[in-house]
Structure formats: structure tokens, C-alpha cells
XYZ file of C-alpha atoms in Angstrom:
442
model
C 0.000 0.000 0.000
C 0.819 3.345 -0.457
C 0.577 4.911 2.934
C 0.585 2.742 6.089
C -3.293 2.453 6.785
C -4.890 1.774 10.596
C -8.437 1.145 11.419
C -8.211 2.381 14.337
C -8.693 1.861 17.799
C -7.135 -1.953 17.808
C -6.733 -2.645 14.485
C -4.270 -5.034 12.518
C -1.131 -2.944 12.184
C 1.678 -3.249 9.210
C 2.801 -5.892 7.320
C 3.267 -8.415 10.500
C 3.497 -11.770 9.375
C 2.370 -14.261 12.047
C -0.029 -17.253 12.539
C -1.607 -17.192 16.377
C -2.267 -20.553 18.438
C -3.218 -19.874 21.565
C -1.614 -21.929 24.374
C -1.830 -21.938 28.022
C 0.760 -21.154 30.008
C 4.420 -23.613 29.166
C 5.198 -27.116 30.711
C 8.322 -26.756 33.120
C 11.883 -25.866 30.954
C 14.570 -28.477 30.931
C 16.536 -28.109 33.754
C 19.500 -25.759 32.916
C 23.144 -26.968 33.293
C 26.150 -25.700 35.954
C 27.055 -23.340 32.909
C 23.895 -22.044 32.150
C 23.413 -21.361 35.344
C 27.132 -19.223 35.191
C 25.834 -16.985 32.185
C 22.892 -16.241 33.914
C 25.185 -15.316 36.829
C 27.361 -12.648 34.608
C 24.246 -11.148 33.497
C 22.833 -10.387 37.023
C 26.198 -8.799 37.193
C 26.123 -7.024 34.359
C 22.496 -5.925 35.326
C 23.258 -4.366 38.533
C 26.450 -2.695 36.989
C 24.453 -0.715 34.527
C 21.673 0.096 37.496
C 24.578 1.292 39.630
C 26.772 3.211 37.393
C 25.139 4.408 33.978
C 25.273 7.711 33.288
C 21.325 8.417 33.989
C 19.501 6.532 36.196
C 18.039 3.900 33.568
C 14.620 2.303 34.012
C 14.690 -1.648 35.650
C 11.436 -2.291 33.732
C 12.762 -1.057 30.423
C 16.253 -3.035 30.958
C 14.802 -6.150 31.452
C 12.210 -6.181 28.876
C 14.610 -5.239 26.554
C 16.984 -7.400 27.002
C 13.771 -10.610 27.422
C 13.103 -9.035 24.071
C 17.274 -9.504 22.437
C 16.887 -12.878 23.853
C 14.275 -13.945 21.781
C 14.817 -11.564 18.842
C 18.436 -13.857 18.707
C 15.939 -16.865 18.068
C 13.939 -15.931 14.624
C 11.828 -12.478 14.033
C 8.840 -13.689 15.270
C 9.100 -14.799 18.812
C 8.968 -11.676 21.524
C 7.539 -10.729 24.476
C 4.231 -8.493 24.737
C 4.096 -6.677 27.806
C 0.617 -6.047 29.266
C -0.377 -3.073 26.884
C 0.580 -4.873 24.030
C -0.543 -8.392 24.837
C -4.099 -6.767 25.359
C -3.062 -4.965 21.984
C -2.783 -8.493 20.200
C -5.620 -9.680 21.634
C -8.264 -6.787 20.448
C -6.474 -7.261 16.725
C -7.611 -11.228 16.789
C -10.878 -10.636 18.261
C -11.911 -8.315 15.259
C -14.013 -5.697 17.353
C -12.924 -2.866 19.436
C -14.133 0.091 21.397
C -13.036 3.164 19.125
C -14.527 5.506 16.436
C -15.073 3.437 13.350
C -12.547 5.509 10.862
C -9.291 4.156 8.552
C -6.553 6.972 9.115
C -3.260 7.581 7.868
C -0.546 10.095 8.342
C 0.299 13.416 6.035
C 1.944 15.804 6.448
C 2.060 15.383 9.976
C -1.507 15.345 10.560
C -3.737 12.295 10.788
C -5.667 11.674 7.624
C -9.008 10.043 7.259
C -9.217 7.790 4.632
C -12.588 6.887 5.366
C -15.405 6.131 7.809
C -17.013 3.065 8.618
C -20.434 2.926 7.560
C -22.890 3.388 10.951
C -20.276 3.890 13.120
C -19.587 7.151 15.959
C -17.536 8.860 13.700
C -19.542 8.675 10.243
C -22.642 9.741 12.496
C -20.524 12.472 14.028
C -19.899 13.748 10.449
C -16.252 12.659 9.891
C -15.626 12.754 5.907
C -13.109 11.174 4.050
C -10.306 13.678 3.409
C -10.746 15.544 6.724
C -7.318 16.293 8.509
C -7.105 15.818 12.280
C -5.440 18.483 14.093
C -6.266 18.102 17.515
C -7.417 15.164 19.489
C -9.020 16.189 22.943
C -6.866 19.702 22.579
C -3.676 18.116 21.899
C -1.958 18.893 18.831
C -1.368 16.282 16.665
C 1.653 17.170 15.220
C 5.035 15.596 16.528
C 3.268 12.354 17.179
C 3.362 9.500 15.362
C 0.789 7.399 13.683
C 0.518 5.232 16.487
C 0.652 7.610 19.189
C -2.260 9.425 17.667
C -4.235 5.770 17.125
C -3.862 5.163 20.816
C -5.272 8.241 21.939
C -8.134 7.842 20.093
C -8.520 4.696 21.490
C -10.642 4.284 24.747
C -13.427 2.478 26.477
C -16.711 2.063 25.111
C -19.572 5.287 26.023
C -16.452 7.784 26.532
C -16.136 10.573 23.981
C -13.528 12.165 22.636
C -13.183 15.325 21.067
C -11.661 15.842 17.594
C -10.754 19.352 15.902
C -10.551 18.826 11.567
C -8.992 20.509 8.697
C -11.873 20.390 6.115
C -10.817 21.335 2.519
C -13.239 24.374 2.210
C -14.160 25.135 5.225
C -12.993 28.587 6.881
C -12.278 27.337 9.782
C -11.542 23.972 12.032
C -14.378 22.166 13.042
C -14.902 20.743 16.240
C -16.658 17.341 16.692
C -17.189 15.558 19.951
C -17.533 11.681 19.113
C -18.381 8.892 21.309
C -16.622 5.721 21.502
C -18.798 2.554 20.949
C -18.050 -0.787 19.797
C -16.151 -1.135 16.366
C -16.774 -4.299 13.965
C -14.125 -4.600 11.902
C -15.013 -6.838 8.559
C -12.459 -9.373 7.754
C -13.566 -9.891 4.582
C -15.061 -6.900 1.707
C -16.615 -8.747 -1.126
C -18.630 -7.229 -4.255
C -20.216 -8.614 -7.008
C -17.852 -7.852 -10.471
C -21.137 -8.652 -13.333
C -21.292 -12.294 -13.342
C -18.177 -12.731 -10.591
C -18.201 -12.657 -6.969
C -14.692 -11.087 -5.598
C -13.770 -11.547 -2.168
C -10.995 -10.082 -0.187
C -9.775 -11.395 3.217
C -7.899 -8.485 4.849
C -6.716 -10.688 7.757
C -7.637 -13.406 9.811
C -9.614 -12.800 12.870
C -12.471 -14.404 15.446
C -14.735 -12.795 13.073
C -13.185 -13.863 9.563
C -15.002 -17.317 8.386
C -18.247 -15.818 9.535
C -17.984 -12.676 7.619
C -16.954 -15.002 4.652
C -19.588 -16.926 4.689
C -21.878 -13.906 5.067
C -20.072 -12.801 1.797
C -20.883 -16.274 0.116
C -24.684 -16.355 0.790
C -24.923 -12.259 -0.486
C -23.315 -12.944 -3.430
C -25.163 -15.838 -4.416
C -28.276 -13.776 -3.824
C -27.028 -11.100 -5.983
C -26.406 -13.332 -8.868
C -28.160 -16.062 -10.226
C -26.419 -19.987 -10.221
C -26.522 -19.878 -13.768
C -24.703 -16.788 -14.448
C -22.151 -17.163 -11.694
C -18.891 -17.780 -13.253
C -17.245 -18.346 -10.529
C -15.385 -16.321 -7.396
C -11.849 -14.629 -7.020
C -10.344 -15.041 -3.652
C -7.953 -12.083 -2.909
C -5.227 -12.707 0.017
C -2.758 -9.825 -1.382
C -1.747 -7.787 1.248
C -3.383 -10.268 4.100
C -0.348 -10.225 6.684
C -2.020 -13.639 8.498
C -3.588 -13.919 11.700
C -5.456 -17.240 13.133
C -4.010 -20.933 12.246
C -7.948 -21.992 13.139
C -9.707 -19.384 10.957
C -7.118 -20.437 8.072
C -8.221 -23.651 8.045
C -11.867 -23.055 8.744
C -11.433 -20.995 5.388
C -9.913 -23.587 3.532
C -12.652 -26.035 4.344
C -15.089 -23.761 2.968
C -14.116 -24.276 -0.210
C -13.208 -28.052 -0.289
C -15.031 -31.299 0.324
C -12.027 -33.798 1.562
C -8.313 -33.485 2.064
C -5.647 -32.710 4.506
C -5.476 -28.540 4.639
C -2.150 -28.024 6.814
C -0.037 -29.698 9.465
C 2.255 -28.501 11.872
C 5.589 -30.129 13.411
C 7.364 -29.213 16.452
C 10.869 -29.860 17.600
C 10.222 -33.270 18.748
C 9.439 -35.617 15.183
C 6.221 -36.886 17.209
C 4.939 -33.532 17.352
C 2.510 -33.807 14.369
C -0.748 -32.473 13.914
C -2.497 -32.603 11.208
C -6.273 -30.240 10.311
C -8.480 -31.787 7.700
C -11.371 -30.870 5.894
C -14.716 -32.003 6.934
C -16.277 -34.497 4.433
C -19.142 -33.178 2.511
C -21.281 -33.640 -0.599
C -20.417 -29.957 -1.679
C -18.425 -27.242 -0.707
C -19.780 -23.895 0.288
C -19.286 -22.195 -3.145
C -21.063 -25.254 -4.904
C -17.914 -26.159 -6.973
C -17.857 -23.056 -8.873
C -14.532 -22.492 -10.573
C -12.222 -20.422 -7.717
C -8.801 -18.296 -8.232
C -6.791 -17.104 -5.403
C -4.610 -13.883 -5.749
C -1.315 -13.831 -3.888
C 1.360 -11.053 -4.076
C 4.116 -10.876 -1.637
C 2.301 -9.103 0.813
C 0.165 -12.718 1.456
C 1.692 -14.744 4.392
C 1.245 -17.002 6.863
C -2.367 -17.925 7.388
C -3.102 -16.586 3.499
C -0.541 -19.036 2.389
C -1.858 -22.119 4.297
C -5.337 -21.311 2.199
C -3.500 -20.144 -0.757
C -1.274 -23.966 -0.273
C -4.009 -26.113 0.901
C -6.530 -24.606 -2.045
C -3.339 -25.149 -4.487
C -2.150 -28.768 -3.512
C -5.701 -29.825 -3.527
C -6.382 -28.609 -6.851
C -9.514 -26.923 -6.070
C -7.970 -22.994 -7.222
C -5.870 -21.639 -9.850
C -3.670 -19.430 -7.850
C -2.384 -16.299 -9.439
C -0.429 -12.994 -9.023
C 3.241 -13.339 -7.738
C 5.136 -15.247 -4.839
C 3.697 -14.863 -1.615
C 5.930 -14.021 1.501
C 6.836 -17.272 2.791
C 5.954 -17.035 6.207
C 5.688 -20.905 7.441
C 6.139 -20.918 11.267
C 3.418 -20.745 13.904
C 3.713 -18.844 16.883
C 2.109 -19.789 20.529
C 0.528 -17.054 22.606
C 2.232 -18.345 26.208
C 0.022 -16.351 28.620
C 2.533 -14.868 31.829
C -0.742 -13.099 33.732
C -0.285 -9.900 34.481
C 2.874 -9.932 32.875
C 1.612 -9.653 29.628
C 2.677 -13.100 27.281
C 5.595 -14.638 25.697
C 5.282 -15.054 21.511
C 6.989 -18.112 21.081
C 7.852 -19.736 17.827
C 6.935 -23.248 18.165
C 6.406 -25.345 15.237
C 6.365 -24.870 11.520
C 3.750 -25.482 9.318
C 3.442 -27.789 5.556
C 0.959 -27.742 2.687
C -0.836 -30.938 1.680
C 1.869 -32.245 -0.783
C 4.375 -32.159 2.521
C 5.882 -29.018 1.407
C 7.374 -26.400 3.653
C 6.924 -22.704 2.432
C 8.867 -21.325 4.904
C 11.464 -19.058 3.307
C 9.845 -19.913 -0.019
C 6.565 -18.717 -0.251
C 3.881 -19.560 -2.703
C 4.946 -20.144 -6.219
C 1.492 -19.156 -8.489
C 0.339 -21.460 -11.053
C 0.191 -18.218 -13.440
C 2.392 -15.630 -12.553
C 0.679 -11.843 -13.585
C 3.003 -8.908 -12.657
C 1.581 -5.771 -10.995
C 3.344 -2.621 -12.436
C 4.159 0.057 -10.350
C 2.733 3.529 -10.867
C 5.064 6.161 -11.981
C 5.804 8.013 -8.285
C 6.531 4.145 -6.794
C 9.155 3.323 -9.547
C 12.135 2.713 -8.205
C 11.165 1.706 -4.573
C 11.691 -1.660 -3.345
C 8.477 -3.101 -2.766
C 9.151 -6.596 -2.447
C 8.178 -8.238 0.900
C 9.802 -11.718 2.160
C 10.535 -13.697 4.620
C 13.833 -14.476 3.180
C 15.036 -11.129 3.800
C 14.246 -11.142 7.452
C 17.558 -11.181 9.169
C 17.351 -14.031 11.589
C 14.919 -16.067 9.734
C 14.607 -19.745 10.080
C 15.582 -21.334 7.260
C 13.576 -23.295 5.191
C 13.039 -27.013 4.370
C 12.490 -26.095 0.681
C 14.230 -22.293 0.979
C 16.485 -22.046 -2.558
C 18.725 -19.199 -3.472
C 15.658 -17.104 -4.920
C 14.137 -17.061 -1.407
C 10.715 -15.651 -1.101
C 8.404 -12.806 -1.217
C 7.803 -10.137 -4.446
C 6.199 -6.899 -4.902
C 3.191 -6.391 -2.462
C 1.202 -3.854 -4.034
C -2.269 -3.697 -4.858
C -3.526 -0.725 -7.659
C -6.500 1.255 -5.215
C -8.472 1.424 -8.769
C -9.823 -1.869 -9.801
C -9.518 -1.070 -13.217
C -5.518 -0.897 -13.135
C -5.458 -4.122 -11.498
C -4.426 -6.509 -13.795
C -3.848 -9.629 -11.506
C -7.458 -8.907 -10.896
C -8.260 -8.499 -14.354
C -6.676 -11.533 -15.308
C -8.596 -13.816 -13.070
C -12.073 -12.522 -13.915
C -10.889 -13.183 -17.504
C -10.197 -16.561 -17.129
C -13.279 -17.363 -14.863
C -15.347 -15.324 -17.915
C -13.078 -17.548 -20.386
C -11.721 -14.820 -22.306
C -7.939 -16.014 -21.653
C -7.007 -19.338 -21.323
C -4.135 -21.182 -19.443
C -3.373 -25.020 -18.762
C -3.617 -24.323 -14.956
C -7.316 -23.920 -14.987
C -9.652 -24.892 -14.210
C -7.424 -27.016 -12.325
C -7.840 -30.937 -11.767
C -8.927 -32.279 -8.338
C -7.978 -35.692 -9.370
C -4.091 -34.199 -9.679
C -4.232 -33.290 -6.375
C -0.994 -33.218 -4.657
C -0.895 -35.093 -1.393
C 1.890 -36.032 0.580
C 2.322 -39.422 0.836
């Protein structure tokens, strides 16, 4: 995307890459050794030499989280530690609803931008427009905080307003607005009807996500008659991941049978596998299905994306995805906040891992870049990620491309390529694909 882009207050924010499986708190460490137990020693040491003699008085609670943090940034870029704030933080981003004003923002020239309200929410009944600036939030100025900052002071329990002063291109002077917070639905999924296609996009995985696809399913099938469906577009560019459950309660919506992921651990034992629920037919009716992928998809959009692929139940298209293939366990510490802890990775149908590789398309379609993003590196992998784990399957390519999406629909060409071949105006050996190819590990 363009701009960095926050629905705001507890949305999904940036480009992280992670699947969530919630775990209770861990079983009991191996016990350390004499010399573990010596390290651990030197860094008490080294602890109460810095508290004792730095040059300011530094802040225990900072030190220690920091360095809890070094620790397990040493281990891959996905494990940390949440403190409170931000454990609660994670937790409002999975659960898909939040208490907050309903509007998408972004930052400009050091002012916070709407993009747009949410339909029926505070702020679109308040009279927020897209395009307003705000200046002020509760008298504060706005400028010489981040995006972030701003976000969280917008944020705030549910019946509490807020009061918002906005730059309105023709207006003579700021407006003020008082808005008050109520609970924010954010949709997982937006999904329109393109003539005789229905288009759905999963913007991440959340509590909410199968539910609002499915929602998506039945309204498009009332919009357009069986007959003159052609069949659906899945779109997972630019969906950063979320929930290992809702991935594969996704996945089963569109298959009958099959294996959709499994995950292994450090111990070879530690297998578990998530399968499809046997049906007659799945939710879409067997109507022909593409999946786009750019490299902005990863991590619970590629175990869809992998699952759909191996299967042979989608054509996927666009370009490789991020290759994000480890899950991460939410280790609750109380009051302490939690421990993200990478504990297993995961494998497509066929036995494939995609960490480090990503998903390869079965028709590749470059995006262009507009004119003022020439020249910028776009491309988004897990590859690049200093500290990765390396891959099963991870070559010298690595993974990840370009992850950008045209805002237009009409200069999307990935998109216009896959309503083509669902309308059968282009044609391509890799679809409609063949369920009886499927590739299954064996």
C-alpha cells in the first residue's frame, strides 16, 4: 500500500506476518546446566552494573524487557515478548471488534488523515468525511506524534467521547466534533459482485473472519443467479495472516475432503495434522475459484492459498507470496503480559514447507508500479528477514515479491486476469485445475 493504513482503535497494524495458536501457560523448561546457570550469573552482574553506574539513572522495567526481548529476537523475528499493553493490543487485533470511532486513518503531512469512515459507526454519524485532517485530538496537537501515538489516543473504552478538531478542505475554519466511543466491527472480509463474478478479499484473519466469509458467500449468491455465476476470485494480497484456526476453517469452505495443513514441532512426534470435513459440496457449490497472492500474502493466506493449491480446487495467481511458514504460541505470563513463542512450523498438503519460499502461483501476472513508486523496493519476504529460520524447501531465490495492490480496480491486472479466465476470455493449462491431480503427501 501506499501509505501505512490503521483502522483504528485496535486494528491489525503493518505488514506483520504471524499465525496465532493460543496456548496456556508452558510445561516446566529443561533443567539448565552448571554453565547455564554461570551466564545467567554474569548477566545479574552485568544488570546491577548498569543500574549502579550508567550515566542516567536507567529504568529496571525497560532493561529487562529489553533485554527478554534480544533474547528472543536472537531466536527468529517472530518470537517476543508483549508486555501487558501490548498483549491486550494483540488480543483486540484477533478478536476483530474494538471500542473506538469506526474511521481508517493515515498520516500526512504530519496530521492524521481520514481515509474513510465506517459505515454506521460514531464517527460517520458524528460527520467525519473522508479527506478531513485531524489536528487536535481532545486539545492536543497532533503534530510531533506518530501514527501510532495518535491511534492510541483515540482509542478508549466504550460510552467515553472524545473530542476531535478537523482541517476540512473548504471550510474557513476547524471544526470541532465531539464523538463517542462505541463498539467497532471490523469486517475481515469486503466482497462485491464484479457482473457475473463474486470477488472476495480477506484483509486478515480474525475471530470474526469465516463468519464474515460466509456472510459474503450467501450475499453474493443472492445477488447473482447460479446460472450466471462464473465463478469467485479469492484475494489474500496484502493479508499479513492472523489465526491458524480461521485459516483452516477458510480452507474447508471451499473443499469437500483433504488434509489442509499440518504442523511439526521440535520433537518428530509432534505432528498435527487439520483436515477438511467431508461433505457432498463445498460452500461455493464447486464453482470455478482463483486465489490472488502477491508478496504481501503470508502465513495464514498461504496455508489457504497452499491447501486450495495442492488440492487442486484454485488456480492461484499474481506473484510469490511471503513465505511465512512458522506458527507462533501465545504463552500467557498473567499480568505480565505473554511470551510469543515460535513453536512449530507449518506444511501444505503435498508435505511441502513454504517457509522461506513462499507460494509459487500457477500463473504468474506482474503488478506494475505507478510512476511516483518506480524505483522503490516493494518486495516483501521472509527471506530477507535477518534471523529467519531457514527453510526445508528455501532455494537461493528465497521468497516474497512486490506487495502492491492498484486502489483502482480497473488498473489491477492480476485482478483483471482472473475474472478473464473465470469469464473464459484467456485461457491457461492451470485452470480450471484438476482435483484428481491433487498433490498429497504421501
Amino acid at each position: 500500500m501506499r501509505k501505512l493504513s490503521l483502522l483504528f482503535a485496535g486494528a491489525l497494524m503493518g505488514a506483520s506476518a504471524m499465525s496465532l495458536v493460543y496456548g496456556a501457560p508452558g510445561s516446566a523448561a529443561n533443567a539448565a546446566g552448571s554453565e547455564t546457570y554461570k551466564q545467567l550469573a554474569i548477566f545479574g552482574d552485568i544488570f546491577e552494573r548498569v543500574r549502579a553506574q550508567y550515566v542516567t539513572p536507567p529504568d529496571d522495567k525497560s532493561l529487562v524487557e529489553n533485554a527478554i526481548n534480544g533474547m528472543l529476537a536472537s531466536l527468529d523475528p517472530h518470537s517476543s515478548y508483549m508486555n501487558a499493553e501490548q498483549a491486550q493490543d494483540m488480543r483486540v487485533q484477533t478478536k476483530g471488534e474494538f471500542g473506538g470511532l469506526g474511521i481508517e486513518v493515515t498520516m500526512e503531512n504530519d496530521l492524521v488523515k481520514v481515509i474513510t469512515p465506517i459505515d454506521d459507526t460514531p464517527a460517520a454519524k458524528a460527520g467525519v468525511l473522508a479527506g478531513d485532517y485531524i489536528a487536535k485530538i481532545d486539545g492536543e496537537e497532533v503534530r510531533g506524534l506518530t501514527l501510532n501515538d495518535a491511534v492510541e489516543k483515540m482509542r478508549g473504552p466504550v460510552n467515553t467521547p472524545i473530542k476531535l478538531t478537523i482541517l476540512r478542505q473548504g471550510a474557513d475554519k476547524p471544526i470541532e466534533l465531539t464523538v463517542v466511543r462505541d463498539i467497532i466491527k471490523v469486517k475481515a472480509v469486503k466482497f462485491r459482485v464484479e457482473n457475473d463474478v463474486g470477488y472476495m478479499k480477506i484483509t486478515s484473519f480474525t475471530e470474526k473472519t469465516y463468519d464474515d466469509l460466509e456472510n459474503a458467500i450467501e450475499t453474493i449468491k443472492k445477488q447473482v443467479p447460479n446460472d450466471k455465476l462464473k465463478g469467485y476470485v479469492l484475494d489474500l494480497r496484502l493479508n499479513p495472516g492472523g489465526l491458524l484456526d480461521q485459516a483452516v476453517s477458510v480452507s474447508d469452505a471451499f473443499l469437500k475432503r483433504g488434509e489442509i495443513v499440518s504442523t511439526r514441532g521440535r520433537d518428530p512426534k509432534d505432528v498435527t495434522r487439520f483436515d477438511s470435513k467431508p461433505k457432498q459440496n463445498d460452500d461455493i457449490n464447486g464453482k470455478p475459484l482463483i486465489v490472488l497472492v502477491n508478496g504481501g500474502s503470508a502465513s495464514a493466506s498461504e496455508i489457504v492459498a497452499g491447501a486450495l493449491q495442492d488440492l487442486r480446487r484454485a488456480t492461484v495467481v499474481g506473484t510469490q507470496s511471503f513465505g511465512k511458514g512458522s506458527v507462533q504460541t501465545i504463552i500467557p505470563l498473567g499480568e505480565n503480559g505473554a511470551l510469543r513463542l515460535t513453536t512449530a512450523l507449518y506444511y501444505t498438503p503435498s508435505g511441502k514447507s513454504i517457509q522461506g519460499k513462499g507460494i509459487t502461483p500457477d500463473i504468474k501476472v506482474e503488478q506494475p508500479l505507478p510512476p511516483d513508486l518506480q524505483g522503490r523496493d516493494l518486495t516483501r519476504g521472509e527471506s530477507d528477514l535477518k534471523g529467519h529460520i531457514k527453510g526445508a524447501d528455501e532455494g537461493t531465490t528465497g521468497s516474497g515479491s512486490a506487495a502492491y495492490v492498484p486502489p483502482e480496480p480497473k488498473d489491477d491486472l492480476q485482478l483483471i486476469y482472473a475474472e478473464q479466465l473465470l469469464r473464459g476470455q484467456k485461457t491457461d493449462p492451470a485452470f480450471p485445475p484438476n482435483p484428481d491431480k491433487a498433490v498429497l503427501n504421501q
